[in-house]
Amino acid sequence: MNVLVINAGSSSLKYQLMNPETGDVSAKGLCERIYIDGRLTHKVGDKKVEKEIAMPSHSEAIQAVLSILVDPVDGVIKSVDEIDAVGHRVLHGGMEFSESCIINDDVIKAIKKCIPLGPLHNPANLMGIEACQAVMPNTPQVAVFDTAFHMTMPPKAYRYAIPAEYYENDDIRRYGFHGTSHKYIARRAAALIGKTEFKMINCHLGNGSSLSAVKNGKCMDTSMGLSPLAGVPMGTRSGDIDACVVQFICNKYNMSVDDCLNMLNKKSGVLALSGVSSDFRDLEAGAANGNQDCVLALEKFYYEVAKYIGAYTAALNGIDVLTFTAGVGENGRDTRKAICEYLGFMGVKIDEEKNMVRGKEILISTPDSKVQVWVIPTNEELMIAQDTAELVNAAK
Ligand code: AMP
């Protein structure tokens, strides 16, 4: 089976053509500068092709992707009919979606209803869906939501302690993000340890970071909230912050709430603390050269992640497995070591040699550690392709 996985942004569109059973990717690429001029980067194995193609809308971008996939020289399939289904990443499923689903008119309406919750991403995701429907009207399309995995949280985890009317009238609550990644890691962890009933915390640490507390494969709590701004400090996001900071800054600097939120999303996090970079490699290099601001940025990050792990361990009444994934979680040896050092009190012990790994699936805890600690590279595209295949096969 061939599934085309699409992640449409406002001016870009990422794609992968993959086999959901084996995870083999036959081709992948990126359309950029949609609505401006248009550039396609297409990769098959090690071969990379770059083309300037006019992309006045997402529709031309999808057409460019389909054309190159069937191209006699750079393509990997003979006809578009060889694409059995399309899986779309959709950011916000609000309270409408607790799982992936086959796209029909009602689903489109419900995704539109979630636009106020995901004002930047949902319209772009919809453009990707509508463009695919226009050029491949007979191919089933599936929506996979970044929020869906977290919909099993109990009310005590997802409700904010604010007047009920904002929840009842406006759907204001914790949703959480990176759900496709958290779901993939929860499934991989279950396969790796050979159990379905266990308690785990997954640390998705990348440019954006979130943690989730998972019991028997179901999400019980997660660190991001109504938006991806909440939780631990990130590359450029502040993470959790007292709402009065917004009031203070807006009043003192005559700043709009939107501008203040832009600052908290794009100019904060480890970038702001270090004054150097949002990239952990730069922070580690800075700290190694004695830059104390880089040291503080890293220490703050380790401390806040460890605090969430402590909180979720209490929430789950103990854990069996701790997993690290995404750019920093998969590659950041110093980060994993520093976080695990905080967790000695709960019997976490890692093998320093095994922890030297980058980007590979491996158990890094010692045999006598009370908690298994794993590094598991995430694969959101594979999760999207698998959900898509499952739904399309079930509907046959
Ligand atoms: P992601 O958002 O999952 O793509 O993660 C991107 C982040 O991973 C980058 O901003 C880096 O900070 C981090 N990263 C990638 N490679 C390394 C590495 N070798 N050591 C530490 N951090 C890394």
Short mmCIF file of C-alpha atoms and ligand atoms in Angstrom, two decimals:
data_model
loop_
_atom_site.label_atom_id
_atom_site.label_comp_id
_atom_site.label_asym_id
_atom_site.label_seq_id
_atom_site.Cartn_x
_atom_site.Cartn_y
_atom_site.Cartn_z
CA MET A 1 0.00 0.00 0.00
CA ASN A 2 1.20 3.53 -0.81
CA VAL A 3 0.12 6.36 1.49
CA LEU A 4 0.92 9.97 0.66
CA VAL A 5 1.45 11.86 3.93
CA ILE A 6 0.84 15.61 3.69
CA ASN A 7 1.73 18.31 6.22
CA ALA A 8 0.46 21.60 4.80
CA GLY A 9 1.58 24.91 6.32
CA SER A 10 0.52 28.40 5.30
CA SER A 11 3.22 28.75 2.62
CA SER A 12 4.78 25.29 2.60
CA LEU A 13 3.78 21.67 2.15
CA LYS A 14 5.81 18.63 3.23
CA TYR A 15 5.12 15.21 1.73
CA GLN A 16 6.24 11.59 2.02
CA LEU A 17 5.13 8.63 -0.03
CA MET A 18 5.42 5.62 2.25
CA ASN A 19 4.49 2.04 2.86
CA PRO A 20 2.63 1.96 6.21
CA GLU A 21 3.47 -1.69 6.86
CA THR A 22 7.25 -1.45 6.43
CA GLY A 23 7.73 2.29 7.04
CA ASP A 24 9.75 2.46 3.78
CA VAL A 25 9.72 5.95 2.29
CA SER A 26 9.91 5.85 -1.51
CA ALA A 27 10.05 9.64 -1.93
CA LYS A 28 9.72 12.74 0.17
CA GLY A 29 10.00 16.46 -0.25
CA LEU A 30 8.93 19.99 0.40
CA CYS A 31 7.07 22.72 -1.49
CA GLU A 32 8.06 26.19 -0.30
CA ARG A 33 7.12 29.77 -1.09
CA ILE A 34 3.53 28.85 -2.03
CA TYR A 35 1.62 32.06 -2.97
CA ILE A 36 5.01 33.80 -3.57
CA ASP A 37 6.73 31.96 -6.44
CA GLY A 38 7.21 28.28 -5.64
CA ARG A 39 10.09 25.87 -5.06
CA LEU A 40 10.01 22.09 -4.93
CA THR A 41 12.69 19.95 -3.26
CA HIS A 42 12.19 16.25 -3.97
CA LYS A 43 14.28 13.39 -2.55
CA VAL A 44 14.44 9.76 -3.59
CA GLY A 45 17.03 7.94 -1.46
CA ASP A 46 20.18 10.07 -1.63
CA LYS A 47 19.15 11.81 -4.85
CA LYS A 48 17.82 15.35 -4.45
CA VAL A 49 16.05 17.39 -7.16
CA GLU A 50 15.22 21.09 -6.83
CA LYS A 51 12.81 22.88 -9.16
CA GLU A 52 11.28 26.33 -9.43
CA ILE A 53 7.58 25.76 -10.15
CA ALA A 54 4.87 28.44 -10.03
CA MET A 55 2.67 27.77 -6.98
CA PRO A 56 -0.01 30.47 -6.80
CA SER A 57 -1.93 28.22 -4.38
CA HIS A 58 -1.73 24.86 -2.54
CA SER A 59 -3.48 23.27 -5.51
CA GLU A 60 -0.48 23.87 -7.82
CA ALA A 61 1.84 22.65 -5.05
CA ILE A 62 -0.05 19.33 -4.84
CA GLN A 63 -0.07 19.09 -8.62
CA ALA A 64 3.71 19.62 -8.65
CA VAL A 65 4.12 16.84 -6.06
CA LEU A 66 1.97 14.41 -8.07
CA SER A 67 3.79 15.30 -11.31
CA ILE A 68 7.21 14.60 -9.84
CA LEU A 69 6.01 11.38 -8.17
CA VAL A 70 5.02 10.02 -11.62
CA ASP A 71 7.93 11.63 -13.53
CA PRO A 72 9.75 9.03 -15.67
CA VAL A 73 13.17 10.21 -14.38
CA ASP A 74 12.64 11.51 -10.82
CA GLY A 75 9.40 9.71 -9.96
CA VAL A 76 8.74 6.49 -8.04
CA ILE A 77 5.30 5.44 -9.33
CA LYS A 78 3.85 5.09 -12.85
CA SER A 79 0.46 6.62 -12.16
CA VAL A 80 -1.31 8.64 -9.47
CA ASP A 81 -3.68 5.66 -9.14
CA GLU A 82 -0.86 3.87 -7.29
CA ILE A 83 -1.47 6.24 -4.34
CA ASP A 84 -4.01 4.29 -2.26
CA ALA A 85 -4.76 7.00 0.29
CA VAL A 86 -3.66 10.41 1.55
CA GLY A 87 -3.05 11.14 5.26
CA HIS A 88 -3.17 14.79 6.32
CA ARG A 89 -1.66 16.21 9.49
CA VAL A 90 -4.19 18.59 11.07
CA LEU A 91 -3.12 20.68 14.05
CA HIS A 92 -6.26 21.24 16.09
CA GLY A 93 -9.14 18.81 16.40
CA GLY A 94 -10.66 20.69 19.36
CA MET A 95 -13.34 18.68 21.17
CA GLU A 96 -14.59 17.45 17.79
CA PHE A 97 -12.01 14.72 17.20
CA SER A 98 -10.63 12.11 19.59
CA GLU A 99 -9.21 10.01 16.77
CA SER A 100 -8.17 10.13 13.14
CA CYS A 101 -10.98 9.91 10.61
CA ILE A 102 -11.78 9.58 6.92
CA ILE A 103 -12.46 13.03 5.49
CA ASN A 104 -15.98 13.84 4.29
CA ASP A 105 -18.03 17.06 4.22
CA ASP A 106 -18.91 16.80 7.94
CA VAL A 107 -15.24 16.37 8.86
CA ILE A 108 -14.30 19.44 6.81
CA LYS A 109 -17.03 21.41 8.60
CA ALA A 110 -15.75 20.26 12.00
CA ILE A 111 -12.12 21.16 11.12
CA LYS A 112 -13.39 24.62 10.12
CA LYS A 113 -15.19 24.86 13.47
CA CYS A 114 -11.79 24.37 15.18
CA ILE A 115 -10.18 27.34 13.33
CA PRO A 116 -10.55 29.70 16.35
CA LEU A 117 -8.47 27.20 18.38
CA GLY A 118 -5.81 26.76 15.66
CA PRO A 119 -6.03 30.02 13.71
CA LEU A 120 -2.65 29.73 12.00
CA HIS A 121 -2.52 26.03 11.17
CA ASN A 122 -6.05 24.73 10.58
CA PRO A 123 -6.75 26.99 7.55
CA ALA A 124 -3.46 25.85 5.96
CA ASN A 125 -4.22 22.18 6.75
CA LEU A 126 -7.64 22.65 5.11
CA MET A 127 -6.04 24.14 2.01
CA GLY A 128 -3.90 21.00 1.70
CA ILE A 129 -6.97 18.77 2.07
CA GLU A 130 -9.05 20.72 -0.44
CA ALA A 131 -6.19 20.81 -2.96
CA CYS A 132 -5.82 17.00 -2.74
CA GLN A 133 -9.56 16.46 -3.04
CA ALA A 134 -9.58 18.58 -6.20
CA VAL A 135 -6.76 16.72 -7.95
CA MET A 136 -7.42 13.19 -6.58
CA PRO A 137 -11.20 13.09 -6.09
CA ASN A 138 -11.39 9.28 -5.91
CA THR A 139 -8.53 8.73 -3.44
CA PRO A 140 -9.57 8.40 0.23
CA GLN A 141 -8.24 11.16 2.48
CA VAL A 142 -7.71 10.86 6.22
CA ALA A 143 -7.23 13.59 8.83
CA VAL A 144 -4.81 12.87 11.70
CA PHE A 145 -5.01 15.41 14.52
CA ASP A 146 -2.15 16.61 16.69
CA THR A 147 -4.56 16.93 19.63
CA ALA A 148 -6.49 13.63 19.29
CA PHE A 149 -4.21 11.36 21.37
CA HIS A 150 -4.70 13.63 24.39
CA MET A 151 -8.51 13.44 24.37
CA THR A 152 -8.44 10.58 26.92
CA MET A 153 -7.29 13.00 29.65
CA PRO A 154 -9.67 13.17 32.64
CA PRO A 155 -11.38 16.52 33.42
CA LYS A 156 -9.07 17.15 36.39
CA ALA A 157 -6.19 17.26 33.87
CA TYR A 158 -7.85 19.16 31.03
CA ARG A 159 -10.03 21.72 32.84
CA TYR A 160 -8.54 25.11 33.73
CA ALA A 161 -9.56 26.50 37.11
CA ILE A 162 -11.41 29.47 35.57
CA PRO A 163 -15.16 30.18 35.34
CA ALA A 164 -16.98 27.26 33.70
CA GLU A 165 -18.60 29.47 31.04
CA TYR A 166 -15.30 29.69 29.14
CA TYR A 167 -15.18 25.91 28.88
CA GLU A 168 -18.89 25.50 28.24
CA ASN A 169 -19.28 28.31 25.70
CA ASP A 170 -15.82 28.59 24.17
CA ASP A 171 -14.17 25.15 24.58
CA ILE A 172 -11.29 26.69 26.58
CA ARG A 173 -9.39 23.73 28.11
CA ARG A 174 -6.09 21.88 27.89
CA TYR A 175 -5.78 20.06 24.55
CA GLY A 176 -2.06 19.27 24.19
CA PHE A 177 -0.07 18.85 20.97
CA HIS A 178 2.57 16.54 19.41
CA GLY A 179 -0.15 13.89 19.88
CA THR A 180 0.90 11.90 16.81
CA SER A 181 4.44 11.68 18.18
CA HIS A 182 3.30 10.79 21.72
CA LYS A 183 1.02 8.08 20.29
CA TYR A 184 3.80 6.64 18.12
CA ILE A 185 6.22 6.50 21.06
CA ALA A 186 3.58 4.94 23.38
CA ARG A 187 2.98 2.21 20.78
CA ARG A 188 6.70 1.64 20.16
CA ALA A 189 7.38 1.47 23.91
CA ALA A 190 4.63 -1.16 24.30
CA ALA A 191 6.15 -3.20 21.46
CA LEU A 192 9.67 -2.85 22.87
CA ILE A 193 8.84 -3.89 26.42
CA GLY A 194 6.27 -6.47 25.30
CA LYS A 195 3.41 -5.18 27.51
CA THR A 196 0.24 -3.16 27.01
CA GLU A 197 -0.43 -2.34 30.67
CA PHE A 198 2.22 -0.01 32.03
CA LYS A 199 2.75 3.59 33.07
CA MET A 200 5.10 5.85 31.15
CA ILE A 201 6.15 9.44 30.64
CA ASN A 202 7.20 10.50 27.16
CA CYS A 203 9.50 13.51 26.78
CA HIS A 204 9.16 14.95 23.26
CA LEU A 205 12.03 17.43 23.39
CA GLY A 206 12.72 19.35 20.19
CA ASN A 207 12.46 22.94 19.12
CA GLY A 208 8.95 22.62 20.58
CA SER A 209 8.78 20.37 23.63
CA SER A 210 6.00 18.58 25.47
CA LEU A 211 5.67 15.74 27.96
CA SER A 212 2.81 13.31 28.32
CA ALA A 213 1.78 10.94 31.10
CA VAL A 214 0.45 7.71 29.57
CA LYS A 215 -1.27 4.80 31.33
CA ASN A 216 -1.97 1.58 29.41
CA GLY A 217 -1.50 3.43 26.12
CA LYS A 218 -3.89 6.26 27.01
CA CYS A 219 -2.90 9.86 27.66
CA MET A 220 -3.66 10.99 31.23
CA ASP A 221 -2.01 14.41 31.13
CA THR A 222 0.20 16.53 28.90
CA SER A 223 2.21 19.72 29.30
CA MET A 224 0.98 21.85 26.39
CA GLY A 225 -2.43 23.46 26.80
CA LEU A 226 -5.00 25.33 24.75
CA SER A 227 -2.02 26.23 22.57
CA PRO A 228 1.56 24.91 22.22
CA LEU A 229 2.85 27.82 24.36
CA ALA A 230 2.30 26.01 27.67
CA GLY A 231 4.56 23.56 29.49
CA VAL A 232 8.35 23.49 29.66
CA PRO A 233 10.49 26.31 28.19
CA MET A 234 11.27 25.57 24.53
CA GLY A 235 13.52 26.84 21.74
CA THR A 236 11.68 30.15 21.46
CA ARG A 237 8.53 29.63 23.61
CA SER A 238 8.42 30.65 27.26
CA GLY A 239 6.42 27.64 28.45
CA ASP A 240 4.22 28.09 31.54
CA ILE A 241 4.06 31.68 32.73
CA ASP A 242 2.00 33.69 35.22
CA ALA A 243 -0.72 35.47 33.18
CA CYS A 244 0.02 38.67 35.13
CA VAL A 245 3.35 38.91 33.28
CA VAL A 246 1.33 39.58 30.12
CA GLN A 247 -0.73 42.27 31.86
CA PHE A 248 2.40 43.91 33.30
CA ILE A 249 4.32 43.99 30.00
CA CYS A 250 1.32 45.15 27.94
CA ASN A 251 0.59 47.99 30.36
CA LYS A 252 4.18 49.11 30.90
CA TYR A 253 5.28 48.97 27.22
CA ASN A 254 1.90 49.83 25.66
CA MET A 255 2.09 46.54 23.83
CA SER A 256 -0.92 44.68 22.41
CA VAL A 257 -1.76 41.23 23.79
CA ASP A 258 -1.03 39.79 20.31
CA ASP A 259 2.44 41.38 20.26
CA CYS A 260 3.15 40.15 23.78
CA LEU A 261 2.07 36.61 22.82
CA ASN A 262 4.27 36.83 19.73
CA MET A 263 7.20 37.67 22.05
CA LEU A 264 6.32 34.72 24.32
CA ASN A 265 6.07 32.35 21.33
CA LYS A 266 8.95 33.50 19.16
CA LYS A 267 11.46 35.43 21.25
CA SER A 268 11.46 33.61 24.58
CA GLY A 269 12.51 30.17 25.81
CA VAL A 270 16.17 29.12 25.78
CA LEU A 271 16.79 31.67 23.01
CA ALA A 272 15.88 34.51 25.40
CA LEU A 273 17.68 33.07 28.42
CA SER A 274 20.89 32.41 26.52
CA GLY A 275 20.77 35.44 24.23
CA VAL A 276 22.61 33.13 21.82
CA SER A 277 20.39 30.58 20.06
CA SER A 278 17.33 28.35 20.24
CA ASP A 279 19.43 25.40 19.07
CA PHE A 280 20.67 23.12 21.83
CA ARG A 281 23.91 22.39 19.95
CA ASP A 282 24.79 26.11 20.10
CA LEU A 283 23.84 26.26 23.79
CA GLU A 284 26.03 23.27 24.62
CA ALA A 285 28.94 24.80 22.68
CA GLY A 286 28.39 28.15 24.47
CA ALA A 287 28.23 26.49 27.90
CA ALA A 288 31.41 24.52 27.12
CA ASN A 289 33.12 27.86 26.39
CA GLY A 290 32.02 29.25 29.72
CA ASN A 291 29.02 31.35 28.59
CA GLN A 292 26.96 31.55 31.82
CA ASP A 293 23.77 32.58 30.00
CA CYS A 294 23.93 29.35 27.98
CA VAL A 295 24.53 27.45 31.24
CA LEU A 296 21.42 29.08 32.76
CA ALA A 297 19.27 28.34 29.67
CA LEU A 298 20.24 24.67 29.76
CA GLU A 299 19.85 24.39 33.54
CA LYS A 300 16.40 25.96 33.39
CA PHE A 301 15.34 23.52 30.66
CA TYR A 302 16.62 20.42 32.53
CA TYR A 303 15.04 21.65 35.78
CA GLU A 304 11.60 22.29 34.29
CA VAL A 305 11.53 18.98 32.38
CA ALA A 306 12.55 17.12 35.56
CA LYS A 307 9.82 18.96 37.52
CA TYR A 308 7.17 17.80 35.02
CA ILE A 309 8.47 14.23 35.25
CA GLY A 310 8.20 14.41 39.05
CA ALA A 311 4.66 15.79 38.81
CA TYR A 312 3.54 13.15 36.31
CA THR A 313 5.13 10.37 38.36
CA ALA A 314 2.90 11.48 41.24
CA ALA A 315 -0.11 11.82 38.90
CA LEU A 316 0.38 8.25 37.65
CA ASN A 317 1.35 6.94 41.12
CA GLY A 318 4.72 5.74 39.83
CA ILE A 319 6.08 4.95 36.37
CA ASP A 320 7.61 1.92 34.63
CA VAL A 321 9.06 3.59 31.55
CA LEU A 322 10.55 6.98 30.65
CA THR A 323 11.09 7.77 26.96
CA PHE A 324 13.05 10.51 25.17
CA THR A 325 12.28 11.54 21.60
CA ALA A 326 12.51 14.39 19.00
CA GLY A 327 15.65 16.37 18.08
CA VAL A 328 16.94 17.06 21.61
CA GLY A 329 15.51 13.90 23.22
CA GLU A 330 17.03 11.65 20.55
CA ASN A 331 20.40 13.40 20.23
CA GLY A 332 21.02 15.42 23.39
CA ARG A 333 23.18 13.18 25.56
CA ASP A 334 23.89 15.95 28.08
CA THR A 335 20.18 16.78 28.28
CA ARG A 336 19.15 13.17 29.00
CA LYS A 337 21.93 12.76 31.56
CA ALA A 338 21.13 16.01 33.37
CA ILE A 339 17.38 15.26 33.50
CA CYS A 340 17.93 11.69 34.72
CA GLU A 341 20.28 12.95 37.45
CA TYR A 342 17.27 14.71 39.01
CA LEU A 343 15.37 11.41 39.02
CA GLY A 344 17.74 9.33 41.14
CA PHE A 345 15.23 9.61 44.04
CA MET A 346 12.78 7.45 42.05
CA GLY A 347 15.37 4.83 41.20
CA VAL A 348 16.22 6.04 37.66
CA LYS A 349 19.75 5.00 36.69
CA ILE A 350 21.19 5.34 33.22
CA ASP A 351 24.21 3.60 31.68
CA GLU A 352 26.49 6.47 30.62
CA GLU A 353 27.97 4.53 27.74
CA LYS A 354 24.58 3.57 26.31
CA ASN A 355 23.46 7.18 26.77
CA MET A 356 26.11 8.25 24.23
CA VAL A 357 23.67 7.18 21.48
CA ARG A 358 22.22 9.66 19.00
CA GLY A 359 19.02 9.02 17.05
CA LYS A 360 18.73 5.26 17.66
CA GLU A 361 16.18 3.12 19.46
CA ILE A 362 17.93 1.88 22.61
CA LEU A 363 17.39 1.12 26.30
CA ILE A 364 19.77 3.44 28.16
CA SER A 365 18.89 2.51 31.77
CA THR A 366 20.95 0.04 33.82
CA PRO A 367 19.47 -3.41 34.63
CA ASP A 368 18.88 -2.35 38.27
CA SER A 369 17.12 0.93 37.36
CA LYS A 370 13.56 0.99 38.78
CA VAL A 371 12.37 2.70 35.59
CA GLN A 372 13.28 1.62 32.05
CA VAL A 373 14.66 4.63 30.18
CA TRP A 374 14.47 4.46 26.39
CA VAL A 375 15.56 6.66 23.49
CA ILE A 376 13.00 6.16 20.70
CA PRO A 377 13.25 8.22 17.50
CA THR A 378 9.82 9.57 16.66
CA ASN A 379 8.15 9.04 13.29
CA GLU A 380 5.02 11.15 12.98
CA GLU A 381 4.72 10.47 9.24
CA LEU A 382 4.65 6.71 9.83
CA MET A 383 1.98 7.14 12.52
CA ILE A 384 -0.10 9.22 10.08
CA ALA A 385 0.39 6.60 7.33
CA GLN A 386 -0.56 3.75 9.71
CA ASP A 387 -3.71 5.49 10.96
CA THR A 388 -4.63 6.27 7.34
CA ALA A 389 -4.12 2.67 6.19
CA GLU A 390 -6.05 1.28 9.18
CA LEU A 391 -9.08 3.48 8.50
CA VAL A 392 -9.06 3.01 4.73
CA ASN A 393 -8.70 -0.79 5.02
CA ALA A 394 -11.48 -0.96 7.60
CA ALA A 395 -13.80 1.00 5.28
CA LYS A 396 -13.22 -1.37 2.31
P1 AMP B 1 13.05 18.96 16.33
O1 AMP B 1 12.19 20.14 16.61
O2 AMP B 1 12.52 17.69 16.89
O3 AMP B 1 13.45 18.85 14.87
O4 AMP B 1 14.42 19.22 17.12
C1 AMP B 1 15.30 20.25 16.70
C2 AMP B 1 16.29 20.51 17.79
O5 AMP B 1 17.05 19.32 18.09
C3 AMP B 1 17.34 21.51 17.36
O6 AMP B 1 16.90 22.81 17.59
C4 AMP B 1 18.51 21.17 18.25
O7 AMP B 1 18.43 22.00 19.37
C5 AMP B 1 18.27 19.73 18.68
N1 AMP B 1 19.39 18.85 18.29
C6 AMP B 1 19.60 18.28 17.08
N2 AMP B 1 20.76 17.57 17.11
C7 AMP B 1 21.28 17.69 18.34
C8 AMP B 1 22.45 17.20 18.99
N3 AMP B 1 23.32 16.44 18.35
N4 AMP B 1 22.65 17.54 20.28
C9 AMP B 1 21.77 18.32 20.95
N5 AMP B 1 20.65 18.82 20.40
C10 AMP B 1 20.40 18.52 19.11
#
